[in-house]
Amino acid sequence: MAHINQGVPLNLNLNDVLPFRNIFGTTPDERRPSRWLMLLEGRALLEFSTLPLAMPWLMSRVPKGDGHTVLVLPGLMADDNSTIPLRRFLNSRGYQTAGWGQGANLGPRRGVLTQLRQTLTDLHAQSGRKVSIVGWSLGGVYAREMAREFPGKVRQAVSLGSPLYGHPDSSSNASQLYKFVSGRNDVDPGERGDGPPPGVPMTAIFTRSDGIVGWGCSIEKKGPLSDNIEIVGASHSGLGVHPLALYAIGDRLAQPEDGWTHFKPTGPERALYPADTPSR
């Protein structure tokens, strides 16, 4: 018999139908998120809608920055419009923010990384100071690689749900979309972040309920200059507007340039972030 009970295939993949099969445990899970988690990505709209309500808390609890420049990079298929709420929040905290200025992020097509290097160089020259880079999803991979390539120009890097490790074919629900829009059939290891953390502070913000990227791919290797911060219950598509993610980003960017320390929220915020997060 090829089927049972009205056409249910015998080779049914339970990993696709169990919605939360990969959000527990401490071992980094690099498996592609289930289809149910992917369908739940629509909750990003709810996360965005909570931002105005959370803004008084953010403004009172996130310290003012020192005015250095922050380059913000969008995710796959997104453009600078997607990072407007994040950049507005960082501007309110005293930073000088910049978008990447290359339209929709269609992957590392010819000229994309060259232009990104030039943008970083220009921002560094204009301010005379190191630039922090915050990247959402694929943008976080770029941020990490720019930090590794230009430690003299990058103050720190922050990634949001970024596929820093693993291979998209087995760990991402966006692998086929990436191949289609980028015109590439595979991903070079250097473009997905494999390798040691950069020589500057690196913070990986992730959520186990990510419906696009296996959450284990979005955490960084443990080290004196690396941190992993978990946002409980968030979606991949909403990380860049999630109030708890914005708090974490603001906290990290406010760290002194020569006095970076690991993320240790105090006061009531201690209850909002897991005390123990996995690492590689």
Short mmCIF file of C-alpha atoms in Angstrom, two decimals:
data_model
loop_
_atom_site.label_atom_id
_atom_site.label_comp_id
_atom_site.label_asym_id
_atom_site.label_seq_id
_atom_site.Cartn_x
_atom_site.Cartn_y
_atom_site.Cartn_z
CA MET A 1 0.00 0.00 0.00
CA ALA A 2 1.40 3.36 -1.02
CA HIS A 3 -0.93 5.39 1.16
CA ILE A 4 -2.93 5.08 4.32
CA ASN A 5 -6.10 6.81 5.50
CA GLN A 6 -7.21 8.78 2.49
CA GLY A 7 -3.90 9.49 0.88
CA VAL A 8 -1.54 10.26 3.76
CA PRO A 9 1.92 9.29 2.44
CA LEU A 10 3.96 6.75 4.36
CA ASN A 11 7.06 8.90 3.96
CA LEU A 12 5.51 11.85 5.79
CA ASN A 13 8.27 13.98 7.31
CA LEU A 14 7.30 14.71 10.90
CA ASN A 15 9.92 17.46 11.03
CA ASP A 16 7.73 19.40 8.62
CA VAL A 17 4.52 19.10 10.59
CA LEU A 18 5.67 19.38 14.20
CA PRO A 19 5.57 23.16 14.72
CA PHE A 20 7.97 23.47 17.62
CA ARG A 21 10.24 20.46 17.15
CA ASN A 22 13.40 22.57 16.99
CA ILE A 23 12.97 25.26 19.64
CA PHE A 24 14.02 23.34 22.74
CA GLY A 25 17.36 22.10 24.00
CA THR A 26 20.80 23.66 24.22
CA THR A 27 22.43 21.99 21.23
CA PRO A 28 22.42 24.35 18.23
CA ASP A 29 19.72 23.12 15.84
CA GLU A 30 20.67 23.83 12.24
CA ARG A 31 17.72 22.03 10.67
CA ARG A 32 15.37 23.93 8.40
CA PRO A 33 12.45 25.24 10.50
CA SER A 34 9.18 23.36 10.14
CA ARG A 35 6.54 24.52 7.70
CA TRP A 36 4.33 25.46 10.63
CA LEU A 37 6.93 27.82 12.03
CA MET A 38 7.32 29.34 8.58
CA LEU A 39 3.57 29.91 8.36
CA LEU A 40 3.66 31.59 11.78
CA GLU A 41 6.02 34.24 10.40
CA GLY A 42 2.93 36.38 9.85
CA ARG A 43 3.09 37.32 13.52
CA ALA A 44 5.78 39.83 12.54
CA LEU A 45 2.94 42.30 11.97
CA LEU A 46 1.91 41.88 15.61
CA GLU A 47 5.50 42.42 16.73
CA PHE A 48 5.67 45.62 14.71
CA SER A 49 2.37 46.82 16.18
CA THR A 50 3.76 46.51 19.72
CA LEU A 51 6.66 48.85 18.99
CA PRO A 52 4.79 52.14 19.65
CA LEU A 53 3.54 50.74 22.95
CA ALA A 54 7.06 49.69 23.95
CA MET A 55 8.73 52.93 22.90
CA PRO A 56 8.35 54.73 26.29
CA TRP A 57 10.04 51.77 27.98
CA LEU A 58 12.81 51.69 25.38
CA MET A 59 13.43 55.42 25.62
CA SER A 60 13.68 55.23 29.41
CA ARG A 61 15.82 52.09 29.65
CA VAL A 62 18.16 52.15 26.66
CA PRO A 63 21.10 54.48 27.30
CA LYS A 64 22.06 57.27 24.94
CA GLY A 65 24.88 56.49 22.58
CA ASP A 66 28.05 58.43 21.88
CA GLY A 67 27.00 59.56 18.41
CA HIS A 68 29.08 57.18 16.33
CA THR A 69 27.80 56.00 12.95
CA VAL A 70 25.74 52.82 12.61
CA LEU A 71 25.33 51.19 9.20
CA VAL A 72 22.13 49.12 9.00
CA LEU A 73 21.81 46.34 6.40
CA PRO A 74 18.50 44.75 5.29
CA GLY A 75 17.71 41.09 4.77
CA LEU A 76 17.10 39.10 1.61
CA MET A 77 14.59 40.79 -0.75
CA ALA A 78 14.28 43.74 1.64
CA ASP A 79 15.54 47.29 1.21
CA ASP A 80 16.27 50.28 3.43
CA ASN A 81 12.55 50.85 4.02
CA SER A 82 12.49 47.70 6.14
CA THR A 83 15.04 49.13 8.55
CA ILE A 84 13.42 52.57 8.99
CA PRO A 85 11.92 51.76 12.43
CA LEU A 86 15.27 50.46 13.69
CA ARG A 87 17.20 53.43 12.31
CA ARG A 88 14.72 55.92 13.73
CA PHE A 89 15.06 54.32 17.14
CA LEU A 90 18.87 54.45 16.96
CA ASN A 91 18.74 58.07 15.80
CA SER A 92 16.64 58.87 18.88
CA ARG A 93 19.40 57.37 21.00
CA GLY A 94 21.95 59.74 19.48
CA TYR A 95 23.55 57.63 16.76
CA GLN A 96 24.13 58.68 13.17
CA THR A 97 22.55 55.93 11.09
CA ALA A 98 22.90 55.04 7.44
CA GLY A 99 21.13 52.58 5.17
CA TRP A 100 23.02 50.48 2.71
CA GLY A 101 21.68 52.37 -0.32
CA GLN A 102 21.59 49.48 -2.80
CA GLY A 103 17.86 48.89 -3.15
CA ALA A 104 16.56 45.38 -2.50
CA ASN A 105 19.09 42.93 -1.11
CA LEU A 106 19.25 40.29 -3.84
CA GLY A 107 22.30 38.54 -2.49
CA PRO A 108 25.99 39.12 -3.28
CA ARG A 109 25.53 39.88 -6.95
CA ARG A 110 28.37 41.43 -8.89
CA GLY A 111 29.34 44.77 -7.39
CA VAL A 112 27.25 44.47 -4.21
CA LEU A 113 30.08 43.71 -1.80
CA THR A 114 32.37 46.19 -3.56
CA GLN A 115 29.81 48.94 -3.04
CA LEU A 116 29.30 47.88 0.56
CA ARG A 117 33.04 48.15 1.20
CA GLN A 118 33.01 51.62 -0.33
CA THR A 119 30.05 52.69 1.80
CA LEU A 120 31.84 51.55 4.94
CA THR A 121 35.03 53.33 3.89
CA ASP A 122 33.14 56.55 3.18
CA LEU A 123 31.27 56.51 6.50
CA HIS A 124 34.49 55.86 8.38
CA ALA A 125 36.25 58.71 6.58
CA GLN A 126 33.36 61.15 7.07
CA SER A 127 33.10 60.61 10.81
CA GLY A 128 36.74 59.86 11.55
CA ARG A 129 35.50 57.07 13.83
CA LYS A 130 34.88 53.35 13.62
CA VAL A 131 31.44 52.35 12.34
CA SER A 132 29.12 49.79 13.94
CA ILE A 133 27.19 47.53 11.57
CA VAL A 134 23.79 46.00 12.29
CA GLY A 135 22.50 43.44 9.79
CA TRP A 136 19.16 41.69 9.60
CA SER A 137 19.16 38.12 8.25
CA LEU A 138 21.43 38.06 5.15
CA GLY A 139 22.50 41.59 6.08
CA GLY A 140 24.00 40.17 9.27
CA VAL A 141 26.24 37.88 7.24
CA TYR A 142 27.52 40.93 5.37
CA ALA A 143 28.01 42.78 8.68
CA ARG A 144 30.08 39.94 10.12
CA GLU A 145 32.26 39.68 7.02
CA MET A 146 32.84 43.45 6.87
CA ALA A 147 33.90 43.34 10.52
CA ARG A 148 36.33 40.53 9.79
CA GLU A 149 37.74 42.26 6.70
CA PHE A 150 37.98 45.78 8.15
CA PRO A 151 38.63 45.58 11.92
CA GLY A 152 40.24 49.02 11.77
CA LYS A 153 37.01 50.56 10.46
CA VAL A 154 34.35 48.51 12.28
CA ARG A 155 33.63 49.10 15.95
CA GLN A 156 31.29 46.14 16.39
CA ALA A 157 28.82 44.01 14.43
CA VAL A 158 25.33 42.85 15.36
CA SER A 159 23.36 40.21 13.45
CA LEU A 160 19.63 39.50 13.63
CA GLY A 161 18.54 35.97 12.77
CA SER A 162 21.41 35.67 10.33
CA PRO A 163 22.55 32.38 8.74
CA LEU A 164 26.08 32.62 10.10
CA TYR A 165 26.67 28.87 9.89
CA GLY A 166 25.21 25.85 8.15
CA HIS A 167 24.22 25.38 4.54
CA PRO A 168 21.01 26.98 3.21
CA ASP A 169 19.84 23.82 1.46
CA SER A 170 19.41 22.04 4.78
CA SER A 171 18.92 24.92 7.22
CA SER A 172 16.87 27.64 5.53
CA ASN A 173 13.38 27.96 4.10
CA ALA A 174 14.68 30.76 1.88
CA SER A 175 17.40 28.81 0.08
CA GLN A 176 15.52 28.48 -3.20
CA LEU A 177 14.51 32.14 -3.12
CA TYR A 178 18.15 33.09 -2.49
CA LYS A 179 19.30 31.06 -5.48
CA PHE A 180 16.62 32.54 -7.71
CA VAL A 181 17.19 36.23 -6.92
CA SER A 182 20.97 36.02 -6.62
CA GLY A 183 21.43 33.96 -9.75
CA ARG A 184 23.67 31.54 -7.89
CA ASN A 185 23.27 27.80 -7.44
CA ASP A 186 25.31 27.58 -4.27
CA VAL A 187 26.60 29.72 -1.43
CA ASP A 188 30.31 30.25 -0.96
CA PRO A 189 31.39 29.39 2.62
CA GLY A 190 32.77 32.90 3.06
CA GLU A 191 29.38 34.35 2.21
CA ARG A 192 27.52 32.41 4.87
CA GLY A 193 29.90 33.36 7.65
CA ASP A 194 31.69 30.08 8.35
CA GLY A 195 34.95 30.57 10.19
CA PRO A 196 36.04 32.28 13.39
CA PRO A 197 34.26 35.35 14.75
CA PRO A 198 35.68 38.69 13.63
CA GLY A 199 38.38 40.36 15.70
CA VAL A 200 35.91 43.00 16.93
CA PRO A 201 32.88 42.60 19.22
CA MET A 202 30.20 40.48 17.55
CA THR A 203 26.67 40.00 18.87
CA ALA A 204 24.30 37.44 17.37
CA ILE A 205 20.63 38.02 18.19
CA PHE A 206 18.47 34.97 17.49
CA THR A 207 15.14 33.33 18.22
CA ARG A 208 14.42 29.61 18.49
CA SER A 209 11.00 30.22 16.92
CA ASP A 210 12.62 31.52 13.71
CA GLY A 211 10.53 30.27 10.79
CA ILE A 212 13.10 30.97 8.07
CA VAL A 213 16.56 30.03 9.37
CA GLY A 214 17.39 27.16 11.71
CA TRP A 215 18.15 28.97 14.95
CA GLY A 216 21.36 27.03 15.52
CA CYS A 217 22.80 28.68 12.40
CA SER A 218 22.26 32.13 13.90
CA ILE A 219 24.41 31.83 17.00
CA GLU A 220 28.07 32.77 17.22
CA LYS A 221 31.01 30.85 18.58
CA LYS A 222 31.78 31.58 22.21
CA GLY A 223 34.62 33.99 22.78
CA PRO A 224 35.78 37.07 24.71
CA LEU A 225 34.34 39.36 22.02
CA SER A 226 31.20 37.44 21.04
CA ASP A 227 27.72 37.27 22.47
CA ASN A 228 24.46 35.41 21.74
CA ILE A 229 21.20 37.03 22.81
CA GLU A 230 17.94 35.11 22.59
CA ILE A 231 14.61 36.80 21.89
CA VAL A 232 11.97 34.36 23.12
CA GLY A 233 9.01 33.74 20.81
CA ALA A 234 10.02 36.20 18.10
CA SER A 235 9.69 35.65 14.37
CA HIS A 236 12.50 35.94 11.85
CA SER A 237 10.63 38.60 9.89
CA GLY A 238 9.91 40.65 13.00
CA LEU A 239 13.29 40.60 14.72
CA GLY A 240 14.29 44.00 13.36
CA VAL A 241 11.25 45.66 14.93
CA HIS A 242 10.85 43.52 18.05
CA PRO A 243 11.11 45.69 21.18
CA LEU A 244 13.36 43.20 22.98
CA ALA A 245 15.71 43.05 20.01
CA LEU A 246 15.86 46.85 19.86
CA TYR A 247 16.68 46.97 23.56
CA ALA A 248 19.52 44.49 23.06
CA ILE A 249 20.87 46.40 20.05
CA GLY A 250 20.77 49.68 21.94
CA ASP A 251 22.54 48.13 24.92
CA ARG A 252 25.29 46.69 22.72
CA LEU A 253 25.90 49.87 20.73
CA ALA A 254 26.18 51.88 23.93
CA GLN A 255 29.18 49.82 25.05
CA PRO A 256 32.40 51.88 25.23
CA GLU A 257 34.59 51.37 22.19
CA ASP A 258 37.46 50.09 24.31
CA GLY A 259 35.36 48.59 27.10
CA TRP A 260 32.96 46.10 25.50
CA THR A 261 31.50 43.55 27.92
CA HIS A 262 29.07 40.68 27.57
CA PHE A 263 25.32 41.32 27.66
CA LYS A 264 24.07 41.34 31.26
CA PRO A 265 20.70 43.10 31.58
CA THR A 266 19.89 44.51 34.98
CA GLY A 267 16.71 45.44 36.78
CA PRO A 268 13.40 44.17 35.38
CA GLU A 269 15.02 43.41 32.02
CA ARG A 270 16.78 40.42 33.59
CA ALA A 271 13.48 38.54 33.45
CA LEU A 272 13.03 39.21 29.72
CA TYR A 273 16.14 37.41 28.45
CA PRO A 274 17.19 33.80 29.15
CA ALA A 275 20.11 33.69 31.56
CA ASP A 276 21.79 30.83 29.74
CA THR A 277 21.98 30.87 25.96
CA PRO A 278 23.61 28.23 23.78
CA SER A 279 26.82 28.84 21.88
CA ARG A 280 29.15 26.91 19.64
#
